[in-house]
Amino acid sequence: MTSVQKNFVEGNKEYAANFTQGDLALPPSQKYAILTCMDARIDPAAAFNITLGAAHVIRNAGASARAAFRDIVVSQNLLGTTEVLIVKHTGCGMLTFDNEGGRSAVKQNKGDKAAEEVKDLDFLTFQDLEEKVKEDVEWLKSKAVEEGITITGWIYDCKTGKVRSVV
Ligand SMILES: [Zn+2]
């Protein structure tokens, strides 16, 4: 067992020993979803006051609305959520490279066969944090499937732990 797996199993043992919330309903009780980045410095439950069972937390590299579209549609149409908060953050890794950089990193790390597999992959990187929050909110709002859904955009500051409204 790797140290990661050991930590995982031991931590879960402790968690399960005190676990009392096994009867929560499947649909989120507060009927909303938060889309944020997979960045390891973000603790969504703590930073955004999300109690267990209250909301869907969707995470991917850069909090991309396009990459999360399937999850958002499922959240709303199968599980009844009616609001989305898109939360990108300062110092996001997706600000630091582009498609060409992503592909060449794969080629360097994994070789030609791997590079071929990602040759058409859009890494969905971005240059301007605030603009990308606005653009993702607009893009999501433009979808017919989002009619009647409240969609807002936010930036979380990894240095201060504070979140601010963008749109
Ligand atoms: Zn990020």
mmCIF file of N, CA, C and O in Angstrom, residues 21-122:
data_model
loop_
_atom_site.group_PDB
_atom_site.id
_atom_site.type_symbol
_atom_site.label_atom_id
_atom_site.label_comp_id
_atom_site.label_asym_id
_atom_site.label_seq_id
_atom_site.Cartn_x
_atom_site.Cartn_y
_atom_site.Cartn_z
ATOM 1 N N GLN A 21 -24.339 10.703 9.368
ATOM 2 C CA GLN A 21 -25.225 11.310 8.372
ATOM 3 C C GLN A 21 -25.499 10.389 7.176
ATOM 4 O O GLN A 21 -25.511 10.822 6.032
ATOM 5 N N GLY A 22 -25.782 9.146 7.485
ATOM 6 C CA GLY A 22 -26.007 8.162 6.431
ATOM 7 C C GLY A 22 -27.392 8.182 5.822
ATOM 8 O O GLY A 22 -27.669 7.427 4.890
ATOM 9 N N ASP A 23 -28.263 9.030 6.323
ATOM 10 C CA ASP A 23 -29.654 9.039 5.840
ATOM 11 C C ASP A 23 -30.018 10.283 5.034
ATOM 12 O O ASP A 23 -31.188 10.605 4.877
ATOM 13 N N LEU A 24 -29.022 10.994 4.524
ATOM 14 C CA LEU A 24 -29.303 12.196 3.733
ATOM 15 C C LEU A 24 -29.981 11.834 2.411
ATOM 16 O O LEU A 24 -29.730 10.764 1.844
ATOM 17 N N ALA A 25 -30.801 12.751 1.920
ATOM 18 C CA ALA A 25 -31.449 12.555 0.618
ATOM 19 C C ALA A 25 -30.422 12.713 -0.502
ATOM 20 O O ALA A 25 -29.431 13.418 -0.338
ATOM 21 N N LEU A 26 -30.659 12.058 -1.631
ATOM 22 C CA LEU A 26 -29.762 12.174 -2.792
ATOM 23 C C LEU A 26 -29.733 13.595 -3.383
ATOM 24 O O LEU A 26 -28.660 14.150 -3.615
ATOM 25 N N PRO A 27 -30.891 14.221 -3.653
ATOM 26 C CA PRO A 27 -30.834 15.586 -4.213
ATOM 27 C C PRO A 27 -30.302 16.580 -3.177
ATOM 28 O O PRO A 27 -30.673 16.510 -2.000
ATOM 29 N N PRO A 28 -29.455 17.509 -3.599
ATOM 30 C CA PRO A 28 -28.896 18.479 -2.659
ATOM 31 C C PRO A 28 -29.998 19.313 -1.985
ATOM 32 O O PRO A 28 -30.848 19.882 -2.676
ATOM 33 N N SER A 29 -29.973 19.381 -0.665
ATOM 34 C CA SER A 29 -31.069 20.016 0.084
ATOM 35 C C SER A 29 -31.185 21.510 -0.198
ATOM 36 O O SER A 29 -32.274 22.075 -0.133
ATOM 37 N N GLN A 30 -30.073 22.169 -0.532
ATOM 38 C CA GLN A 30 -30.120 23.614 -0.805
ATOM 39 C C GLN A 30 -30.251 23.917 -2.297
ATOM 40 O O GLN A 30 -30.204 25.084 -2.703
ATOM 41 N N LYS A 31 -30.357 22.890 -3.101
ATOM 42 C CA LYS A 31 -30.650 23.024 -4.542
ATOM 43 C C LYS A 31 -29.673 23.912 -5.307
ATOM 44 O O LYS A 31 -30.072 24.719 -6.146
ATOM 45 N N TYR A 32 -28.390 23.784 -5.018
ATOM 46 C CA TYR A 32 -27.421 24.526 -5.821
ATOM 47 C C TYR A 32 -26.171 23.688 -6.077
ATOM 48 O O TYR A 32 -25.952 22.664 -5.420
ATOM 49 N N ALA A 33 -25.405 24.151 -7.073
ATOM 50 C CA ALA A 33 -24.135 23.516 -7.396
ATOM 51 C C ALA A 33 -23.044 24.573 -7.392
ATOM 52 O O ALA A 33 -23.273 25.708 -7.812
ATOM 53 N N ILE A 34 -21.879 24.193 -6.882
ATOM 54 C CA ILE A 34 -20.704 25.061 -6.974
ATOM 55 C C ILE A 34 -19.723 24.401 -7.923
ATOM 56 O O ILE A 34 -19.414 23.222 -7.778
ATOM 57 N N LEU A 35 -19.275 25.165 -8.916
ATOM 58 C CA LEU A 35 -18.237 24.682 -9.820
ATOM 59 C C LEU A 35 -16.955 25.401 -9.451
ATOM 60 O O LEU A 35 -16.888 26.630 -9.512
ATOM 61 N N THR A 36 -15.960 24.660 -9.018
ATOM 62 C CA THR A 36 -14.693 25.301 -8.698
ATOM 63 C C THR A 36 -13.532 24.480 -9.235
ATOM 64 O O THR A 36 -13.718 23.445 -9.870
ATOM 65 N N CYS A 37 -12.321 24.985 -9.018
ATOM 66 C CA CYS A 37 -11.124 24.341 -9.557
ATOM 67 C C CYS A 37 -10.722 23.157 -8.684
ATOM 68 O O CYS A 37 -11.048 23.087 -7.506
ATOM 69 N N MET A 38 -9.965 22.230 -9.290
ATOM 70 C CA MET A 38 -9.473 21.078 -8.529
ATOM 71 C C MET A 38 -8.256 21.444 -7.670
ATOM 72 O O MET A 38 -7.733 20.598 -6.943
ATOM 73 N N ASP A 39 -7.827 22.692 -7.751
ATOM 74 C CA ASP A 39 -6.650 23.150 -7.005
ATOM 75 C C ASP A 39 -6.671 22.646 -5.549
ATOM 76 O O ASP A 39 -7.663 22.811 -4.843
ATOM 77 N N ALA A 40 -5.557 22.051 -5.136
ATOM 78 C CA ALA A 40 -5.478 21.410 -3.818
ATOM 79 C C ALA A 40 -5.555 22.405 -2.663
ATOM 80 O O ALA A 40 -5.771 22.011 -1.513
ATOM 81 N N ARG A 41 -5.410 23.689 -2.969
ATOM 82 C CA ARG A 41 -5.449 24.703 -1.901
ATOM 83 C C ARG A 41 -6.863 25.175 -1.577
ATOM 84 O O ARG A 41 -7.041 25.995 -0.680
ATOM 85 N N ILE A 42 -7.833 24.666 -2.296
ATOM 86 C CA ILE A 42 -9.221 25.087 -2.050
ATOM 87 C C ILE A 42 -9.965 23.995 -1.294
ATOM 88 O O ILE A 42 -10.009 22.842 -1.729
ATOM 89 N N ASP A 43 -10.551 24.355 -0.173
ATOM 90 C CA ASP A 43 -11.382 23.443 0.616
ATOM 91 C C ASP A 43 -12.817 23.957 0.490
ATOM 92 O O ASP A 43 -13.256 24.789 1.286
ATOM 93 N N PRO A 44 -13.555 23.511 -0.519
ATOM 94 C CA PRO A 44 -14.868 24.110 -0.799
ATOM 95 C C PRO A 44 -15.832 24.034 0.382
ATOM 96 O O PRO A 44 -16.533 25.016 0.658
ATOM 97 N N ALA A 45 -15.901 22.899 1.043
ATOM 98 C CA ALA A 45 -16.860 22.764 2.141
ATOM 99 C C ALA A 45 -16.602 23.826 3.205
ATOM 100 O O ALA A 45 -17.525 24.484 3.691
ATOM 101 N N ALA A 46 -15.333 24.027 3.561
ATOM 102 C CA ALA A 46 -14.986 24.993 4.604
ATOM 103 C C ALA A 46 -15.050 26.429 4.090
ATOM 104 O O ALA A 46 -15.638 27.309 4.724
ATOM 105 N N ALA A 47 -14.476 26.670 2.921
ATOM 106 C CA ALA A 47 -14.368 28.044 2.417
ATOM 107 C C ALA A 47 -15.717 28.610 1.985
ATOM 108 O O ALA A 47 -15.939 29.814 2.067
ATOM 109 N N PHE A 48 -16.602 27.741 1.510
ATOM 110 C CA PHE A 48 -17.867 28.229 0.952
ATOM 111 C C PHE A 48 -19.074 27.798 1.784
ATOM 112 O O PHE A 48 -20.215 27.864 1.313
ATOM 113 N N ASN A 49 -18.806 27.324 2.994
ATOM 114 C CA ASN A 49 -19.885 27.015 3.948
ATOM 115 C C ASN A 49 -20.896 26.003 3.389
ATOM 116 O O ASN A 49 -22.100 26.245 3.413
ATOM 117 N N ILE A 50 -20.364 24.894 2.898
ATOM 118 C CA ILE A 50 -21.225 23.859 2.319
ATOM 119 C C ILE A 50 -21.356 22.700 3.315
ATOM 120 O O ILE A 50 -20.389 22.006 3.594
ATOM 121 N N THR A 51 -22.562 22.523 3.813
ATOM 122 C CA THR A 51 -22.774 21.398 4.723
ATOM 123 C C THR A 51 -23.058 20.127 3.920
ATOM 124 O O THR A 51 -23.475 20.191 2.759
ATOM 125 N N LEU A 52 -22.840 18.989 4.538
ATOM 126 C CA LEU A 52 -23.017 17.715 3.855
ATOM 127 C C LEU A 52 -24.459 17.565 3.371
ATOM 128 O O LEU A 52 -25.403 17.801 4.130
ATOM 129 N N GLY A 53 -24.618 17.214 2.118
ATOM 130 C CA GLY A 53 -25.954 17.009 1.556
ATOM 131 C C GLY A 53 -26.584 18.261 0.990
ATOM 132 O O GLY A 53 -27.657 18.209 0.398
ATOM 133 N N ALA A 54 -25.940 19.429 1.154
ATOM 134 C CA ALA A 54 -26.565 20.697 0.765
ATOM 135 C C ALA A 54 -26.407 21.032 -0.715
ATOM 136 O O ALA A 54 -27.295 21.627 -1.319
ATOM 137 N N ALA A 55 -25.265 20.677 -1.311
ATOM 138 C CA ALA A 55 -24.944 21.165 -2.656
ATOM 139 C C ALA A 55 -24.090 20.168 -3.421
ATOM 140 O O ALA A 55 -23.406 19.332 -2.816
ATOM 141 N N HIS A 56 -24.109 20.282 -4.744
ATOM 142 C CA HIS A 56 -23.141 19.565 -5.566
ATOM 143 C C HIS A 56 -21.877 20.394 -5.649
ATOM 144 O O HIS A 56 -21.946 21.593 -5.929
ATOM 145 N N VAL A 57 -20.747 19.769 -5.454
ATOM 146 C CA VAL A 57 -19.475 20.442 -5.681
ATOM 147 C C VAL A 57 -18.826 19.778 -6.890
ATOM 148 O O VAL A 57 -18.490 18.594 -6.851
ATOM 149 N N ILE A 58 -18.717 20.540 -7.966
ATOM 150 C CA ILE A 58 -18.150 20.040 -9.215
ATOM 151 C C ILE A 58 -16.769 20.664 -9.350
ATOM 152 O O ILE A 58 -16.630 21.883 -9.231
ATOM 153 N N ARG A 59 -15.771 19.847 -9.594
ATOM 154 C CA ARG A 59 -14.415 20.383 -9.667
ATOM 155 C C ARG A 59 -13.719 19.889 -10.924
ATOM 156 O O ARG A 59 -13.848 18.732 -11.305
ATOM 157 N N ASN A 60 -12.962 20.771 -11.530
ATOM 158 C CA ASN A 60 -12.084 20.369 -12.635
ATOM 159 C C ASN A 60 -10.966 21.406 -12.729
ATOM 160 O O ASN A 60 -10.959 22.389 -11.990
ATOM 161 N N ALA A 61 -10.033 21.185 -13.635
ATOM 162 C CA ALA A 61 -8.919 22.114 -13.795
ATOM 163 C C ALA A 61 -9.449 23.441 -14.322
ATOM 164 O O ALA A 61 -9.976 23.508 -15.428
ATOM 165 N N GLY A 62 -9.363 24.490 -13.510
ATOM 166 C CA GLY A 62 -9.767 25.829 -13.928
ATOM 167 C C GLY A 62 -11.224 26.179 -13.713
ATOM 168 O O GLY A 62 -11.674 27.230 -14.109
ATOM 169 N N ALA A 63 -12.004 25.277 -13.104
ATOM 170 C CA ALA A 63 -13.447 25.516 -12.919
ATOM 171 C C ALA A 63 -14.101 25.842 -14.261
ATOM 172 O O ALA A 63 -14.841 26.811 -14.398
ATOM 173 N N SER A 64 -13.823 25.028 -15.262
ATOM 174 C CA SER A 64 -14.327 25.251 -16.618
ATOM 175 C C SER A 64 -15.792 24.840 -16.748
ATOM 176 O O SER A 64 -16.145 23.687 -16.519
ATOM 177 N N ALA A 65 -16.633 25.797 -17.155
ATOM 178 C CA ALA A 65 -18.053 25.495 -17.360
ATOM 179 C C ALA A 65 -18.229 24.511 -18.505
ATOM 180 O O ALA A 65 -19.071 23.623 -18.453
ATOM 181 N N ARG A 66 -17.395 24.657 -19.540
ATOM 182 C CA ARG A 66 -17.491 23.734 -20.680
ATOM 183 C C ARG A 66 -17.158 22.316 -20.241
ATOM 184 O O ARG A 66 -17.871 21.366 -20.586
ATOM 185 N N ALA A 67 -16.091 22.147 -19.495
ATOM 186 C CA ALA A 67 -15.689 20.812 -19.047
ATOM 187 C C ALA A 67 -16.706 20.223 -18.068
ATOM 188 O O ALA A 67 -16.837 19.007 -17.961
ATOM 189 N N ALA A 68 -17.430 21.080 -17.365
ATOM 190 C CA ALA A 68 -18.374 20.615 -16.337
ATOM 191 C C ALA A 68 -19.809 20.549 -16.852
ATOM 192 O O ALA A 68 -20.723 20.253 -16.078
ATOM 193 N N PHE A 69 -20.008 20.801 -18.129
ATOM 194 C CA PHE A 69 -21.377 20.933 -18.643
ATOM 195 C C PHE A 69 -22.235 19.694 -18.373
ATOM 196 O O PHE A 69 -23.378 19.791 -17.928
ATOM 197 N N ARG A 70 -21.664 18.530 -18.610
ATOM 198 C CA ARG A 70 -22.408 17.287 -18.346
ATOM 199 C C ARG A 70 -22.867 17.235 -16.888
ATOM 200 O O ARG A 70 -24.021 16.930 -16.587
ATOM 201 N N ASP A 71 -21.966 17.542 -15.979
ATOM 202 C CA ASP A 71 -22.270 17.480 -14.545
ATOM 203 C C ASP A 71 -23.349 18.488 -14.166
ATOM 204 O O ASP A 71 -24.230 18.205 -13.357
ATOM 205 N N ILE A 72 -23.258 19.682 -14.751
ATOM 206 C CA ILE A 72 -24.235 20.739 -14.459
ATOM 207 C C ILE A 72 -25.620 20.328 -14.952
ATOM 208 O O ILE A 72 -26.622 20.498 -14.247
ATOM 209 N N VAL A 73 -25.682 19.754 -16.146
ATOM 210 C CA VAL A 73 -26.968 19.302 -16.692
ATOM 211 C C VAL A 73 -27.561 18.193 -15.814
ATOM 212 O O VAL A 73 -28.755 18.201 -15.503
ATOM 213 N N VAL A 74 -26.749 17.268 -15.396
ATOM 214 C CA VAL A 74 -27.215 16.190 -14.500
ATOM 215 C C VAL A 74 -27.700 16.781 -13.179
ATOM 216 O O VAL A 74 -28.776 16.448 -12.680
ATOM 217 N N SER A 75 -26.914 17.684 -12.616
ATOM 218 C CA SER A 75 -27.254 18.305 -11.336
ATOM 219 C C SER A 75 -28.635 18.959 -11.384
ATOM 220 O O SER A 75 -29.454 18.803 -10.474
ATOM 221 N N GLN A 76 -28.894 19.664 -12.470
ATOM 222 C CA GLN A 76 -30.143 20.422 -12.567
ATOM 223 C C GLN A 76 -31.332 19.556 -12.982
ATOM 224 O O GLN A 76 -32.419 19.670 -12.420
ATOM 225 N N ASN A 77 -31.126 18.696 -13.959
ATOM 226 C CA ASN A 77 -32.263 17.992 -14.549
ATOM 227 C C ASN A 77 -32.585 16.661 -13.890
ATOM 228 O O ASN A 77 -33.718 16.202 -13.954
ATOM 229 N N LEU A 78 -31.613 16.055 -13.273
ATOM 230 C CA LEU A 78 -31.864 14.793 -12.580
ATOM 231 C C LEU A 78 -31.955 14.956 -11.071
ATOM 232 O O LEU A 78 -32.557 14.160 -10.381
ATOM 233 N N LEU A 79 -31.337 16.033 -10.566
ATOM 234 C CA LEU A 79 -31.264 16.172 -9.117
ATOM 235 C C LEU A 79 -31.739 17.528 -8.599
ATOM 236 O O LEU A 79 -31.548 17.871 -7.428
ATOM 237 N N GLY A 80 -32.387 18.293 -9.475
ATOM 238 C CA GLY A 80 -33.189 19.427 -9.029
ATOM 239 C C GLY A 80 -32.492 20.684 -8.575
ATOM 240 O O GLY A 80 -33.116 21.544 -7.948
ATOM 241 N N THR A 81 -31.203 20.877 -8.916
ATOM 242 C CA THR A 81 -30.578 22.139 -8.508
ATOM 243 C C THR A 81 -31.010 23.259 -9.463
ATOM 244 O O THR A 81 -31.296 23.023 -10.639
ATOM 245 N N THR A 82 -31.062 24.484 -8.933
ATOM 246 C CA THR A 82 -31.588 25.614 -9.711
ATOM 247 C C THR A 82 -30.637 26.811 -9.700
ATOM 248 O O THR A 82 -30.982 27.896 -10.156
ATOM 249 N N GLU A 83 -29.456 26.626 -9.152
ATOM 250 C CA GLU A 83 -28.491 27.730 -9.076
ATOM 251 C C GLU A 83 -27.073 27.176 -9.217
ATOM 252 O O GLU A 83 -26.773 26.098 -8.699
ATOM 253 N N VAL A 84 -26.223 27.932 -9.929
ATOM 254 C CA VAL A 84 -24.810 27.547 -10.076
ATOM 255 C C VAL A 84 -23.928 28.718 -9.685
ATOM 256 O O VAL A 84 -24.143 29.845 -10.133
ATOM 257 N N LEU A 85 -22.927 28.469 -8.877
ATOM 258 C CA LEU A 85 -21.894 29.456 -8.583
ATOM 259 C C LEU A 85 -20.608 28.954 -9.223
ATOM 260 O O LEU A 85 -20.145 27.862 -8.904
ATOM 261 N N ILE A 86 -20.068 29.743 -10.142
ATOM 262 C CA ILE A 86 -18.795 29.396 -10.775
ATOM 263 C C ILE A 86 -17.696 30.138 -10.017
ATOM 264 O O ILE A 86 -17.696 31.364 -9.971
ATOM 265 N N VAL A 87 -16.787 29.383 -9.418
ATOM 266 C CA VAL A 87 -15.758 29.997 -8.567
ATOM 267 C C VAL A 87 -14.370 29.650 -9.098
ATOM 268 O O VAL A 87 -13.851 28.554 -8.867
ATOM 269 N N LYS A 88 -13.767 30.585 -9.833
ATOM 270 C CA LYS A 88 -12.369 30.425 -10.228
ATOM 271 C C LYS A 88 -11.508 31.053 -9.130
ATOM 272 O O LYS A 88 -12.030 31.593 -8.167
ATOM 273 N N HIS A 89 -10.175 30.979 -9.286
ATOM 274 C CA HIS A 89 -9.344 31.459 -8.173
ATOM 275 C C HIS A 89 -8.026 32.065 -8.628
ATOM 276 O O HIS A 89 -7.540 31.759 -9.719
ATOM 277 N N THR A 90 -7.461 32.873 -7.754
ATOM 278 C CA THR A 90 -6.164 33.493 -8.024
ATOM 279 C C THR A 90 -5.085 32.412 -8.093
ATOM 280 O O THR A 90 -5.182 31.383 -7.431
ATOM 281 N N GLY A 91 -4.088 32.658 -8.910
ATOM 282 C CA GLY A 91 -2.962 31.729 -9.007
ATOM 283 C C GLY A 91 -3.318 30.393 -9.641
ATOM 284 O O GLY A 91 -2.645 29.381 -9.401
ATOM 285 N N CYS A 92 -4.366 30.376 -10.456
ATOM 286 C CA CYS A 92 -4.790 29.110 -11.068
ATOM 287 C C CYS A 92 -3.740 28.600 -12.053
ATOM 288 O O CYS A 92 -3.210 29.355 -12.865
ATOM 289 N N GLY A 93 -3.479 27.317 -11.998
ATOM 290 C CA GLY A 93 -2.526 26.703 -12.914
ATOM 291 C C GLY A 93 -2.926 26.838 -14.373
ATOM 292 O O GLY A 93 -2.077 26.843 -15.269
ATOM 293 N N MET A 94 -4.226 26.977 -14.628
ATOM 294 C CA MET A 94 -4.703 27.058 -16.004
ATOM 295 C C MET A 94 -4.410 28.408 -16.644
ATOM 296 O O MET A 94 -4.680 28.622 -17.824
ATOM 297 N N LEU A 95 -3.857 29.330 -15.846
ATOM 298 C CA LEU A 95 -3.395 30.621 -16.374
ATOM 299 C C LEU A 95 -1.957 30.529 -16.880
ATOM 300 O O LEU A 95 -1.435 31.484 -17.451
ATOM 301 N N THR A 96 -1.301 29.397 -16.656
ATOM 302 C CA THR A 96 0.152 29.342 -16.836
ATOM 303 C C THR A 96 0.625 28.654 -18.109
ATOM 304 O O THR A 96 1.819 28.554 -18.344
ATOM 305 N N PHE A 97 -0.306 28.111 -18.902
ATOM 306 C CA PHE A 97 0.110 27.472 -20.154
ATOM 307 C C PHE A 97 -1.005 27.564 -21.190
ATOM 308 O O PHE A 97 -2.084 28.076 -20.881
ATOM 309 N N ASP A 98 -0.734 27.091 -22.402
ATOM 310 C CA ASP A 98 -1.771 27.057 -23.439
ATOM 311 C C ASP A 98 -1.817 25.643 -24.032
ATOM 312 O O ASP A 98 -1.112 24.749 -23.556
ATOM 313 N N ASN A 99 -2.642 25.462 -25.046
ATOM 314 C CA ASN A 99 -2.787 24.125 -25.643
ATOM 315 C C ASN A 99 -1.447 23.568 -26.117
ATOM 316 O O ASN A 99 -1.139 22.401 -25.898
ATOM 317 N N GLU A 100 -0.663 24.420 -26.741
ATOM 318 C CA GLU A 100 0.634 23.969 -27.255
ATOM 319 C C GLU A 100 1.537 23.528 -26.105
ATOM 320 O O GLU A 100 2.204 22.496 -26.170
ATOM 321 N N GLY A 101 1.520 24.309 -25.027
ATOM 322 C CA GLY A 101 2.323 23.973 -23.846
ATOM 323 C C GLY A 101 1.860 22.684 -23.188
ATOM 324 O O GLY A 101 2.678 21.872 -22.740
ATOM 325 N N GLY A 102 0.549 22.496 -23.128
ATOM 326 C CA GLY A 102 0.000 21.274 -22.546
ATOM 327 C C GLY A 102 0.402 20.053 -23.343
ATOM 328 O O GLY A 102 0.836 19.036 -22.792
ATOM 329 N N ARG A 103 0.311 20.190 -24.664
ATOM 330 C CA ARG A 103 0.646 19.057 -25.535
ATOM 331 C C ARG A 103 2.139 18.742 -25.492
ATOM 332 O O ARG A 103 2.531 17.578 -25.467
ATOM 333 N N SER A 104 2.953 19.789 -25.449
ATOM 334 C CA SER A 104 4.393 19.512 -25.428
ATOM 335 C C SER A 104 4.819 18.938 -24.065
ATOM 336 O O SER A 104 5.747 18.134 -23.997
ATOM 337 N N ALA A 105 4.110 19.297 -23.001
ATOM 338 C CA ALA A 105 4.396 18.683 -21.689
ATOM 339 C C ALA A 105 4.106 17.185 -21.729
ATOM 340 O O ALA A 105 4.880 16.370 -21.209
ATOM 341 N N VAL A 106 2.991 16.829 -22.364
ATOM 342 C CA VAL A 106 2.644 15.406 -22.486
ATOM 343 C C VAL A 106 3.696 14.671 -23.309
ATOM 344 O O VAL A 106 4.167 13.589 -22.939
ATOM 345 N N LYS A 107 4.098 15.297 -24.419
ATOM 346 C CA LYS A 107 5.103 14.674 -25.290
ATOM 347 C C LYS A 107 6.411 14.450 -24.541
ATOM 348 O O LYS A 107 7.026 13.394 -24.626
ATOM 349 N N GLN A 108 6.807 15.455 -23.767
ATOM 350 C CA GLN A 108 8.052 15.365 -23.008
ATOM 351 C C GLN A 108 7.973 14.311 -21.900
ATOM 352 O O GLN A 108 8.898 13.547 -21.681
ATOM 353 N N ASN A 109 6.835 14.265 -21.215
ATOM 354 C CA ASN A 109 6.674 13.334 -20.092
ATOM 355 C C ASN A 109 6.427 11.902 -20.536
ATOM 356 O O ASN A 109 6.889 10.959 -19.898
ATOM 357 N N LYS A 110 5.640 11.762 -21.604
ATOM 358 C CA LYS A 110 5.114 10.433 -21.929
ATOM 359 C C LYS A 110 5.439 9.927 -23.328
ATOM 360 O O LYS A 110 5.111 8.788 -23.655
ATOM 361 N N GLY A 111 6.006 10.790 -24.159
ATOM 362 C CA GLY A 111 6.411 10.323 -25.488
ATOM 363 C C GLY A 111 5.386 10.548 -26.584
ATOM 364 O O GLY A 111 4.312 11.094 -26.345
ATOM 365 N N ASP A 112 5.739 10.071 -27.792
ATOM 366 C CA ASP A 112 4.962 10.377 -29.000
ATOM 367 C C ASP A 112 3.572 9.766 -29.011
ATOM 368 O O ASP A 112 2.613 10.395 -29.454
ATOM 369 N N LYS A 113 3.438 8.542 -28.538
ATOM 370 C CA LYS A 113 2.141 7.874 -28.560
ATOM 371 C C LYS A 113 1.147 8.647 -27.677
ATOM 372 O O LYS A 113 -0.002 8.864 -28.046
ATOM 373 N N ALA A 114 1.630 9.058 -26.534
ATOM 374 C CA ALA A 114 0.785 9.836 -25.616
ATOM 375 C C ALA A 114 0.447 11.196 -26.221
ATOM 376 O O ALA A 114 -0.692 11.671 -26.118
ATOM 377 N N ALA A 115 1.412 11.811 -26.861
ATOM 378 C CA ALA A 115 1.191 13.117 -27.492
ATOM 379 C C ALA A 115 0.117 13.020 -28.567
ATOM 380 O O ALA A 115 -0.720 13.919 -28.712
ATOM 381 N N GLU A 116 0.124 11.920 -29.302
ATOM 382 C CA GLU A 116 -0.878 11.687 -30.338
ATOM 383 C C GLU A 116 -2.283 11.633 -29.713
ATOM 384 O O GLU A 116 -3.248 12.139 -30.279
ATOM 385 N N GLU A 117 -2.375 11.040 -28.545
ATOM 386 C CA GLU A 117 -3.685 10.900 -27.871
ATOM 387 C C GLU A 117 -4.278 12.247 -27.452
ATOM 388 O O GLU A 117 -5.485 12.365 -27.294
ATOM 389 N N VAL A 118 -3.432 13.234 -27.232
ATOM 390 C CA VAL A 118 -3.945 14.531 -26.767
ATOM 391 C C VAL A 118 -3.815 15.622 -27.836
ATOM 392 O O VAL A 118 -3.987 16.803 -27.538
ATOM 393 N N LYS A 119 -3.541 15.212 -29.082
ATOM 394 C CA LYS A 119 -3.290 16.229 -30.108
ATOM 395 C C LYS A 119 -4.493 17.138 -30.367
ATOM 396 O O LYS A 119 -4.321 18.287 -30.757
ATOM 397 N N ASP A 120 -5.699 16.645 -30.136
ATOM 398 C CA ASP A 120 -6.896 17.462 -30.334
ATOM 399 C C ASP A 120 -7.532 17.914 -29.017
ATOM 400 O O ASP A 120 -8.621 18.491 -29.010
ATOM 401 N N LEU A 121 -6.870 17.615 -27.916
ATOM 402 C CA LEU A 121 -7.439 17.964 -26.606
ATOM 403 C C LEU A 121 -7.361 19.469 -26.370
ATOM 404 O O LEU A 121 -6.299 20.077 -26.501
ATOM 405 N N ASP A 122 -8.504 20.059 -26.043
ATOM 406 C CA ASP A 122 -8.512 21.470 -25.654
ATOM 407 C C ASP A 122 -8.317 21.521 -24.142
ATOM 408 O O ASP A 122 -9.156 21.046 -23.382
#
